[in-house]
Short mmCIF file of C-alpha atoms and ligand atoms in Angstrom, two decimals:
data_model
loop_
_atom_site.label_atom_id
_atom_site.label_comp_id
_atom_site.label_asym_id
_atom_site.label_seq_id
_atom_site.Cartn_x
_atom_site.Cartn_y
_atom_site.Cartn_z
CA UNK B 1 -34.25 43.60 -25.49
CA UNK B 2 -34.92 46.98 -24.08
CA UNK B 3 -38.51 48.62 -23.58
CA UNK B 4 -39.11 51.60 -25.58
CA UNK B 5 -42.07 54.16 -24.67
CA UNK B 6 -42.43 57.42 -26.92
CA UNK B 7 -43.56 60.02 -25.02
CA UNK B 8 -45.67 62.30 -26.74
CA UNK B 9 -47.39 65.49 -25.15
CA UNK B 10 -51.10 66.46 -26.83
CA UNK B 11 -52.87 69.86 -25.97
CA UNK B 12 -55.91 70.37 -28.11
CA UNK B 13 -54.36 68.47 -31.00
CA UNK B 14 -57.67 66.91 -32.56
CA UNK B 15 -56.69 67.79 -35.97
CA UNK B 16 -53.16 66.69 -36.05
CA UNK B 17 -53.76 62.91 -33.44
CA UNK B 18 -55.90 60.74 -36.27
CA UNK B 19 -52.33 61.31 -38.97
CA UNK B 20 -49.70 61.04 -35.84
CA UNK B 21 -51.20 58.16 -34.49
CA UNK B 22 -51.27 56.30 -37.35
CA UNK B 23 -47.42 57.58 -38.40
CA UNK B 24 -46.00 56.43 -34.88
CA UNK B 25 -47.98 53.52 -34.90
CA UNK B 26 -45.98 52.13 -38.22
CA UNK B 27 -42.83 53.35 -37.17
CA UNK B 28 -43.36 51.70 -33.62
CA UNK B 29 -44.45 48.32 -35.70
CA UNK B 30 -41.11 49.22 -37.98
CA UNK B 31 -38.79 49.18 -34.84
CA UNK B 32 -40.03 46.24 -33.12
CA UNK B 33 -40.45 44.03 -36.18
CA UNK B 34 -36.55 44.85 -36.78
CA UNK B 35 -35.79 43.97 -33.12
CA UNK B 36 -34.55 47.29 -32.17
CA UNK B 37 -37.07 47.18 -29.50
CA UNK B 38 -39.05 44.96 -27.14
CA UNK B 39 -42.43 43.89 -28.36
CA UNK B 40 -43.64 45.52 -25.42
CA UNK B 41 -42.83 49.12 -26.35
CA UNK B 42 -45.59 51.74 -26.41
CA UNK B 43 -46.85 54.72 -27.98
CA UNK B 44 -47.85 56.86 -24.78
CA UNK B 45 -50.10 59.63 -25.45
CA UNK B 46 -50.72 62.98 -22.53
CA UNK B 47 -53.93 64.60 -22.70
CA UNK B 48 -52.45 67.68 -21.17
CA UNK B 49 -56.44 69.04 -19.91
CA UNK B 50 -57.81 69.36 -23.52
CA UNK B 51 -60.85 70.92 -23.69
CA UNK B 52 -61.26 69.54 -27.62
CA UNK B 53 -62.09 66.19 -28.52
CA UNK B 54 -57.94 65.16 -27.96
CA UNK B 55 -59.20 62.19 -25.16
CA UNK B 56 -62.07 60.67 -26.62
CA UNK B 57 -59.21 60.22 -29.67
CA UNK B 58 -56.95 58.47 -27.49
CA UNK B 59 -59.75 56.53 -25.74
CA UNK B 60 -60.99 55.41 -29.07
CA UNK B 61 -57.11 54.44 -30.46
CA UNK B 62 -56.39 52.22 -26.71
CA UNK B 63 -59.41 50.30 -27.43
CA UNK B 64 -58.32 49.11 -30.58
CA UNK B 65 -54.51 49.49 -30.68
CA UNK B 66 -52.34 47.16 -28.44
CA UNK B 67 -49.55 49.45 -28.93
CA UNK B 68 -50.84 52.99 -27.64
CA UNK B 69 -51.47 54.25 -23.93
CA UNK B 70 -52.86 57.36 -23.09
CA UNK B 71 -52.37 59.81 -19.86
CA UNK B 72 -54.83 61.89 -18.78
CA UNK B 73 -53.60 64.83 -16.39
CA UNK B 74 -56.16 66.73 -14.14
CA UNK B 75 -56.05 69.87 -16.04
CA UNK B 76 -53.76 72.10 -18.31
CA UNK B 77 -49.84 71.58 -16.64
CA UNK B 78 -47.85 72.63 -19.94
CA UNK B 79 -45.59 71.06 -22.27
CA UNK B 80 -43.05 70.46 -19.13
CA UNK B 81 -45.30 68.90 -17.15
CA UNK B 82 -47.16 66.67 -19.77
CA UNK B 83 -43.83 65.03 -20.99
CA UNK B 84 -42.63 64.40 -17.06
CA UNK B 85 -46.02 63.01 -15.96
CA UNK B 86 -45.32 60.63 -18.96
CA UNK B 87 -41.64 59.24 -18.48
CA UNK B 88 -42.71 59.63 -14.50
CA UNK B 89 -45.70 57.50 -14.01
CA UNK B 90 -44.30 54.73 -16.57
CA UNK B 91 -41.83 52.03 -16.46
CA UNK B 92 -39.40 51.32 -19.58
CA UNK B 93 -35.73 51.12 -20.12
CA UNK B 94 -35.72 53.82 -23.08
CA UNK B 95 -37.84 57.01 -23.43
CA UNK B 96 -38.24 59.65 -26.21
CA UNK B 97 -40.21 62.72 -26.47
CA UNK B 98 -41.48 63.85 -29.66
CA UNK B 99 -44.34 66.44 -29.89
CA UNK B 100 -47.69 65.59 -31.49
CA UNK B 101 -47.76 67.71 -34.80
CA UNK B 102 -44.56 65.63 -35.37
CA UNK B 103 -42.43 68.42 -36.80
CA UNK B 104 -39.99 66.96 -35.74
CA UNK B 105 -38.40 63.63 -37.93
CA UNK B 106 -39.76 60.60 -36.66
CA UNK B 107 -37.60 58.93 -38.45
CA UNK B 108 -34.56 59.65 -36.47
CA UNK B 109 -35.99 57.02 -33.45
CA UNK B 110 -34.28 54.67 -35.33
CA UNK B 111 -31.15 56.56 -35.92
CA UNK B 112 -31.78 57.94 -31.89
CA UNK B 113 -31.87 53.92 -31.41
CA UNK B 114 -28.41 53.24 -32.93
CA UNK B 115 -26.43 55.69 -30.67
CA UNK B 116 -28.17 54.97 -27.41
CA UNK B 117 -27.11 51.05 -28.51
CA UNK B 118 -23.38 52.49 -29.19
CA UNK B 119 -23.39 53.66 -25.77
CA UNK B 120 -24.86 57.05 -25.41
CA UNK B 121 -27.06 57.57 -22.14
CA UNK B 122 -28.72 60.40 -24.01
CA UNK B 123 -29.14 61.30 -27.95
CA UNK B 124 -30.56 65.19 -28.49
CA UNK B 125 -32.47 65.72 -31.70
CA UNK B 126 -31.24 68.66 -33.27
CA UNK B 127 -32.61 71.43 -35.77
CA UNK B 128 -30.56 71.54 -39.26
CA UNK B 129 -32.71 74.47 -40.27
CA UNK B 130 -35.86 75.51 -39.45
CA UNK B 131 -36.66 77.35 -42.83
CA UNK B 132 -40.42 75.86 -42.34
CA UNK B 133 -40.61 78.11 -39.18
CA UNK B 134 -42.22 82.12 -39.45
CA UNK B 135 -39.53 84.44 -40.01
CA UNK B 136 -40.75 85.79 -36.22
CA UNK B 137 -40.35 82.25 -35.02
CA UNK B 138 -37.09 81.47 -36.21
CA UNK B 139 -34.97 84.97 -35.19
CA UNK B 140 -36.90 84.88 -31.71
CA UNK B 141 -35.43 81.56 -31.41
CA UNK B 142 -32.30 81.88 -32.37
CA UNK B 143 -31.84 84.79 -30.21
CA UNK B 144 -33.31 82.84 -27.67
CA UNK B 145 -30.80 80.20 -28.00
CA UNK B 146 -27.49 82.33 -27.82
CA UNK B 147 -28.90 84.83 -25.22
CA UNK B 148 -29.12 81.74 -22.85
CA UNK B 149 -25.67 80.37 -24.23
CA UNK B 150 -24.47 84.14 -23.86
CA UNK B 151 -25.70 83.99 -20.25
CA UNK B 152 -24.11 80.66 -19.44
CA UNK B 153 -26.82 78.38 -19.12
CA UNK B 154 -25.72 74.58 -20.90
CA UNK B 155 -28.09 74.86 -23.82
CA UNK B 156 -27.80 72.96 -26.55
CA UNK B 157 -28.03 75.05 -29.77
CA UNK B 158 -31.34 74.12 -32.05
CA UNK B 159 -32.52 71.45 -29.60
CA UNK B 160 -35.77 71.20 -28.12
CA UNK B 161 -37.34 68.78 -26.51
CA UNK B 162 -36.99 65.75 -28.78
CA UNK B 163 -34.46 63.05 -27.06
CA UNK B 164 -34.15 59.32 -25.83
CA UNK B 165 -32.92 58.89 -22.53
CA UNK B 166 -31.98 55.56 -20.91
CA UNK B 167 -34.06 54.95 -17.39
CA UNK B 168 -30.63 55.74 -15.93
CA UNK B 169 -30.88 59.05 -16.97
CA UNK B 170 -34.93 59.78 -15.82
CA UNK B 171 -33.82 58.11 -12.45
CA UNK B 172 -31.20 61.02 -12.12
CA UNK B 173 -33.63 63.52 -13.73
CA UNK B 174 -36.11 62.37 -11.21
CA UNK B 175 -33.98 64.03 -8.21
CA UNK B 176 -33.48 66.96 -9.78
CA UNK B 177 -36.54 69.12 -7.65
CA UNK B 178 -37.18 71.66 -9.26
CA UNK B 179 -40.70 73.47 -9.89
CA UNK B 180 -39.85 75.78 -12.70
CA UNK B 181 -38.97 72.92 -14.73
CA UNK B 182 -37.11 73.72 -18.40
CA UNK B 183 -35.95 70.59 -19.34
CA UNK B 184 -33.57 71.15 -21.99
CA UNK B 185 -31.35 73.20 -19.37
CA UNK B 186 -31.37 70.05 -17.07
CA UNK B 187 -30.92 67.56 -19.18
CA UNK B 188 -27.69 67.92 -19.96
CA UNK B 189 -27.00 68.57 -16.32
CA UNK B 190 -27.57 65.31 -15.74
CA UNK B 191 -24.34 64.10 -17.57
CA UNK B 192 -23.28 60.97 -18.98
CA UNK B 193 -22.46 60.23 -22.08
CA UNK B 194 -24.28 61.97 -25.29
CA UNK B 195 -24.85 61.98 -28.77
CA UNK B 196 -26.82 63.97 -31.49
CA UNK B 197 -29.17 63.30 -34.65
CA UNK B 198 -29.59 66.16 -36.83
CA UNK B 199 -32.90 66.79 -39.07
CA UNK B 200 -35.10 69.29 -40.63
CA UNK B 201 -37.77 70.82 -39.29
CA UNK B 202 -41.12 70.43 -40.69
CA UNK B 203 -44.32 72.63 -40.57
CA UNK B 204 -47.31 71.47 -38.38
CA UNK B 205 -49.74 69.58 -40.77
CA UNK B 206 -52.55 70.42 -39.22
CA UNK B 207 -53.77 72.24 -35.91
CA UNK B 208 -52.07 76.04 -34.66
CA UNK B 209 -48.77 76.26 -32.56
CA UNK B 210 -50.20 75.77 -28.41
CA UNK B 211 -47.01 78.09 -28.04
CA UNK B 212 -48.13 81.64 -28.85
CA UNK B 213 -46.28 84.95 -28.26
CA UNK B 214 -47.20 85.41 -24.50
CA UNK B 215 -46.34 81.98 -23.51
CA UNK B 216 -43.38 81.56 -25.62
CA UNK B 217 -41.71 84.86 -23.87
CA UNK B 218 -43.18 83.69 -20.54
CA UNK B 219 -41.12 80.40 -21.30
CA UNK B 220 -38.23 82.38 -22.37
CA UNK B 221 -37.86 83.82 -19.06
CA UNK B 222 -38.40 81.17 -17.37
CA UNK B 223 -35.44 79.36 -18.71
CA UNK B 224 -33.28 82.36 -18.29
CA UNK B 225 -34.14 83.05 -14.85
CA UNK B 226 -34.11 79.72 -13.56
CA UNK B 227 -30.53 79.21 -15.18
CA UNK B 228 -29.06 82.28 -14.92
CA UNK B 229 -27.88 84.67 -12.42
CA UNK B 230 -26.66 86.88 -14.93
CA UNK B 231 -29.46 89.17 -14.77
CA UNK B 232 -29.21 90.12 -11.26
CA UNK B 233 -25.20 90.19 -11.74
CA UNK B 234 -26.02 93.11 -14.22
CA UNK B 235 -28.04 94.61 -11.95
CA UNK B 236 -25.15 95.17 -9.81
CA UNK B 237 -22.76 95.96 -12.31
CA UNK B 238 -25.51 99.12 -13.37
CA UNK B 239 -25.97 100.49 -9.83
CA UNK B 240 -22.34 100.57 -9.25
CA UNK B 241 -21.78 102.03 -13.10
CA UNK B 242 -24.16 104.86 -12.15
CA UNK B 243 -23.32 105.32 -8.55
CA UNK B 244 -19.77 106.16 -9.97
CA UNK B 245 -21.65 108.75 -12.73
CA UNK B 246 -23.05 109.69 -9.54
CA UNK B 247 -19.95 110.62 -7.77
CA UNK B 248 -18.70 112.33 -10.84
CA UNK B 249 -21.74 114.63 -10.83
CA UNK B 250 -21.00 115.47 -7.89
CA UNK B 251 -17.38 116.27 -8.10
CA UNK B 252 -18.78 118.32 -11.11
CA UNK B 253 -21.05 119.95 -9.10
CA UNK B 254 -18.46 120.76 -6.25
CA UNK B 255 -15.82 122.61 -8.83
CA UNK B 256 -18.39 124.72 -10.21
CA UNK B 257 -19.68 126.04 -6.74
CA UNK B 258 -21.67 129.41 -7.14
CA UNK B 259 -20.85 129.45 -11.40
CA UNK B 260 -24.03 129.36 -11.95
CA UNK B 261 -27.86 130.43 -10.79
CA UNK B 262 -29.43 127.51 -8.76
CA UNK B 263 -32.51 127.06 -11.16
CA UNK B 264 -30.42 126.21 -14.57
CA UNK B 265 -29.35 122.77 -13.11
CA UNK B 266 -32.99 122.05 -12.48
CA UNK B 267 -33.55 119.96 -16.08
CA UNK B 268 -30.63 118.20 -15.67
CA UNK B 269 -31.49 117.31 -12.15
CA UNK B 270 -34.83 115.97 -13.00
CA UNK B 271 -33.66 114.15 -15.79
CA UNK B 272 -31.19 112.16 -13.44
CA UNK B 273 -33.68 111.32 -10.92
CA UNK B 274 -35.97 110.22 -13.44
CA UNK B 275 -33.71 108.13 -15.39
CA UNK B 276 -32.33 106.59 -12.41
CA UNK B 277 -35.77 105.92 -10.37
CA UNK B 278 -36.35 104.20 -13.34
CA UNK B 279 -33.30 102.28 -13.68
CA UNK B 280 -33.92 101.32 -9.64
CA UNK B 281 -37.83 100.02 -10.58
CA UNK B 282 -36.13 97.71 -13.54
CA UNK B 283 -33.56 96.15 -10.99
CA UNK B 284 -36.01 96.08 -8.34
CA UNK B 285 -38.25 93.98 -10.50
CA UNK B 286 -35.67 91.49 -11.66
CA UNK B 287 -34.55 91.13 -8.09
CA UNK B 288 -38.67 90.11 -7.48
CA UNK B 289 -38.75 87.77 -10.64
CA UNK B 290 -36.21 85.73 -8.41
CA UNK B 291 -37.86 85.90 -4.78
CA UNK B 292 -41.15 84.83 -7.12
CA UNK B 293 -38.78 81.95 -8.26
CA UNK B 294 -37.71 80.93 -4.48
CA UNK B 295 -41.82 81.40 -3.49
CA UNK B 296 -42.86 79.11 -6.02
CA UNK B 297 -39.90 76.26 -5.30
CA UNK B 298 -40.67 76.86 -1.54
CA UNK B 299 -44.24 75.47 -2.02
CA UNK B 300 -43.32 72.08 -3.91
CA UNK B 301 -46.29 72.04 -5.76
CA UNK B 302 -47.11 68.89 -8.08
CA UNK B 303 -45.63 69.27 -11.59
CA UNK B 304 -48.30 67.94 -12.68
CA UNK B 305 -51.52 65.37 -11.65
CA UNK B 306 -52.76 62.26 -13.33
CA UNK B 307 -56.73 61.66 -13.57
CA UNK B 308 -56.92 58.90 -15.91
CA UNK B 309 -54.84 56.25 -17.37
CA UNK B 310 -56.31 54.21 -20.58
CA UNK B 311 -54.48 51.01 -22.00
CA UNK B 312 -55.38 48.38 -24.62
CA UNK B 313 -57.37 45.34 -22.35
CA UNK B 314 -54.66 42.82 -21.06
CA UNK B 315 -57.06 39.96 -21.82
CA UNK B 316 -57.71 41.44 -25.49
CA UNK B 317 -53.96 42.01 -26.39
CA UNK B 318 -53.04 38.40 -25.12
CA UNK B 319 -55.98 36.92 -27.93
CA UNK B 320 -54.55 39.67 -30.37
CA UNK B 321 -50.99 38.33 -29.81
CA UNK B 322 -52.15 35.08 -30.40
CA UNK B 323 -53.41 36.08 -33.52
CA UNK B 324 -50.93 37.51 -35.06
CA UNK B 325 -48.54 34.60 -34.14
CA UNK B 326 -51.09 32.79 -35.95
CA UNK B 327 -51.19 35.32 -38.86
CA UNK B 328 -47.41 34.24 -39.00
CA UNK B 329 -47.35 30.23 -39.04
N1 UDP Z 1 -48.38 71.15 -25.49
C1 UDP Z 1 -48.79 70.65 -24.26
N2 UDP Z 1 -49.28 71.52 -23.33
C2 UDP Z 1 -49.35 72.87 -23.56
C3 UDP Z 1 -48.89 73.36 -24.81
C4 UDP Z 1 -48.40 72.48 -25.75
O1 UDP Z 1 -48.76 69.44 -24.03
O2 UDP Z 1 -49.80 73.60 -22.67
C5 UDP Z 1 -47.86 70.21 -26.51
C6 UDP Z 1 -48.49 70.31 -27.90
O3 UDP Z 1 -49.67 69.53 -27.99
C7 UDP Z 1 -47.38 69.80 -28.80
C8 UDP Z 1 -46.12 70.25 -28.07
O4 UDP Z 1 -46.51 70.52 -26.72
O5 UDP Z 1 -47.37 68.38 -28.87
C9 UDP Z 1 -45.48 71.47 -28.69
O6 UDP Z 1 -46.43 72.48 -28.92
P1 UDP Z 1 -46.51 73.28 -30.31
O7 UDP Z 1 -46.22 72.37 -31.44
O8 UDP Z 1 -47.82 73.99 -30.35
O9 UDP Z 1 -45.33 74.33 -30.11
P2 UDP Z 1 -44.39 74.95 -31.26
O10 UDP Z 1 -43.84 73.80 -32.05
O11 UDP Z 1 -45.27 75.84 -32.07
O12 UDP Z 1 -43.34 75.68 -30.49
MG1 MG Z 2 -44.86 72.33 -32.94
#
């Protein structure tokens, strides 16, 4: 029987751990009970630098709870980075992410379960509706979504970053090097072959979104501009669309020789330059977003850096398992 570990990625989440821990830990229970899993499957918890009271939480919870592991990493590395460091640094044969408010359906493990054993490599959750989202949150994403479908990048529409993957799949992931990580582009770069569960979105029970406006536009870009080229492509296409206004100006300019005084085409003239040093500052600026890109891949930084890893005691699960075969007889 394969070894299941749910990934799940916690940044200041104090509010919302006590209820998900205690959801995941039945459905984990549910699953293994009804052999869909090995026994040895685990709940594995990233503390992704909290500065609330996220860790002692998960300390507590490993202490008494067989079936939950956490992660601590050395300081805030993003969503990203707190679900890598977690399929990464642990052995299994089947990993899901799920985030810790659980808005996304739980529930669907099971159903994820069921494809993965009809032979997909990878199952993507996907978002029926998302009528529990803001208004602002749900246009901004779905203009998100077909923007980056608009500008070629594989993205799968409404999906996020709840999936199972078979180790297959994270070994392949694992060589894929890059620093400005946005895994729902890669993913399906990997390949093989895939499947989908559908569900509704929930709101966050408790706790605020760690995704507000100034991140989530700073991880916009950052999936468009490490997946795209598009951007500087148009950059291109607009300097060559206004170098050829440019020439036409100045055929303009040629036929009407001496029609008129020199200082009438002065407004015009400063408009152009204006408008155009402009337009050169815009490109100039995507062209740096992408040098920034190669600087940062150049350096190979860590995606991320473990301090602390917390499990229930060996000794103490091996009397608890004896227990509960007890418990049984
Ligand atoms: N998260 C994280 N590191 C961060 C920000 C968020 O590990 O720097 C986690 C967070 O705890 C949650 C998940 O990523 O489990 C998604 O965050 P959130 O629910 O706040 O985002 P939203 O659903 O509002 O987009
Ligand atoms: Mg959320």
């Amino acid at each position: 029987m394969q070894k299941l570990l749910i990934v799940i990625p916690c940044y200041n989440e104090e509010e919302v751990l006590p209820s998900t821990i205690e959801r995941m830990d039945g459905l984990l229970r549910k699953i293994t009970e009804a052999k869909m899993a090995a026994s040895s499957s685990r709940l594995l918890f990233i503390d992704d630098g909290s500065t609330d009271k996220t860790w002692q939480i998960l300390q507590k919870t490993c202490k008494q709870n067989p079936l939950c592991e956490a992660l601590r990493l050395s300081r805030n590395f993003g969503h990203q980075g707190a679900i890598l460091a977690g399929m990464y640094a642990n052995d299994a044969d089947l990993y899901v992410t799920i985030d810790a408010d659980l808005q996304d359906d739980p529930e669907c493990i099971i159903e994820m379960l069921q494809k993965i054993h009809n032979g997909a490599e990878i199952v993507y959750g996907i978002r029926k509706e998302r009528s529990s989202d803001t208004w602002f949150k749900r246009v901004s994403a779905q203009l998100f979504y077909r923007l980056m479908l608009l500008l070629g990048v594989k993205i799968i529409y409404n999906h996020a970053d709840f999936r199972m993957m078979t180790r297959r799949v994270v070994e392949e992931l694992k060589k894929f090097p890059e620093r400005n990580l946005f895994l729902r582009a890669v993913v399906p770069l990997v390949g093989f072959r895939s499947d989908n569960v559908y569900y509704n979105r929930t709101p966050r029970t408790a706790g605020t979104t760690k995704y507000p406006l100034k991140k989530m536009l700073a991880f916009a870009w950052n999936g468009i501009s490490s997946f795209s080229i598009v951007p500087l492509r148009l950059v291109t296409f607009t300097g060559f669309l206004i170098s050829l206004l440019g020439a036409c100006f100045v055929l303009k300019i040629f036929l009407n020789y001496n029609a008129h005084g020199a200082v009438s085409g002065w407004a015009s003239t400063v408009t152009l330059i204006t408008l155009f040093s402009g337009v050169q500052m815009v490109s100039l600026g995507i062209i740096g977003e992408y040098i920034a890109k190669i600087f940062v891949e150049v350096k190979q930084r860590p995606l991320y850096i473990v301090d602390e890893k917390i499990a229930f005691p060996a000794h103490q699960a091996k009397t608890e398992r004896k227990r509960e075969q007890n418990k049984k007889q």
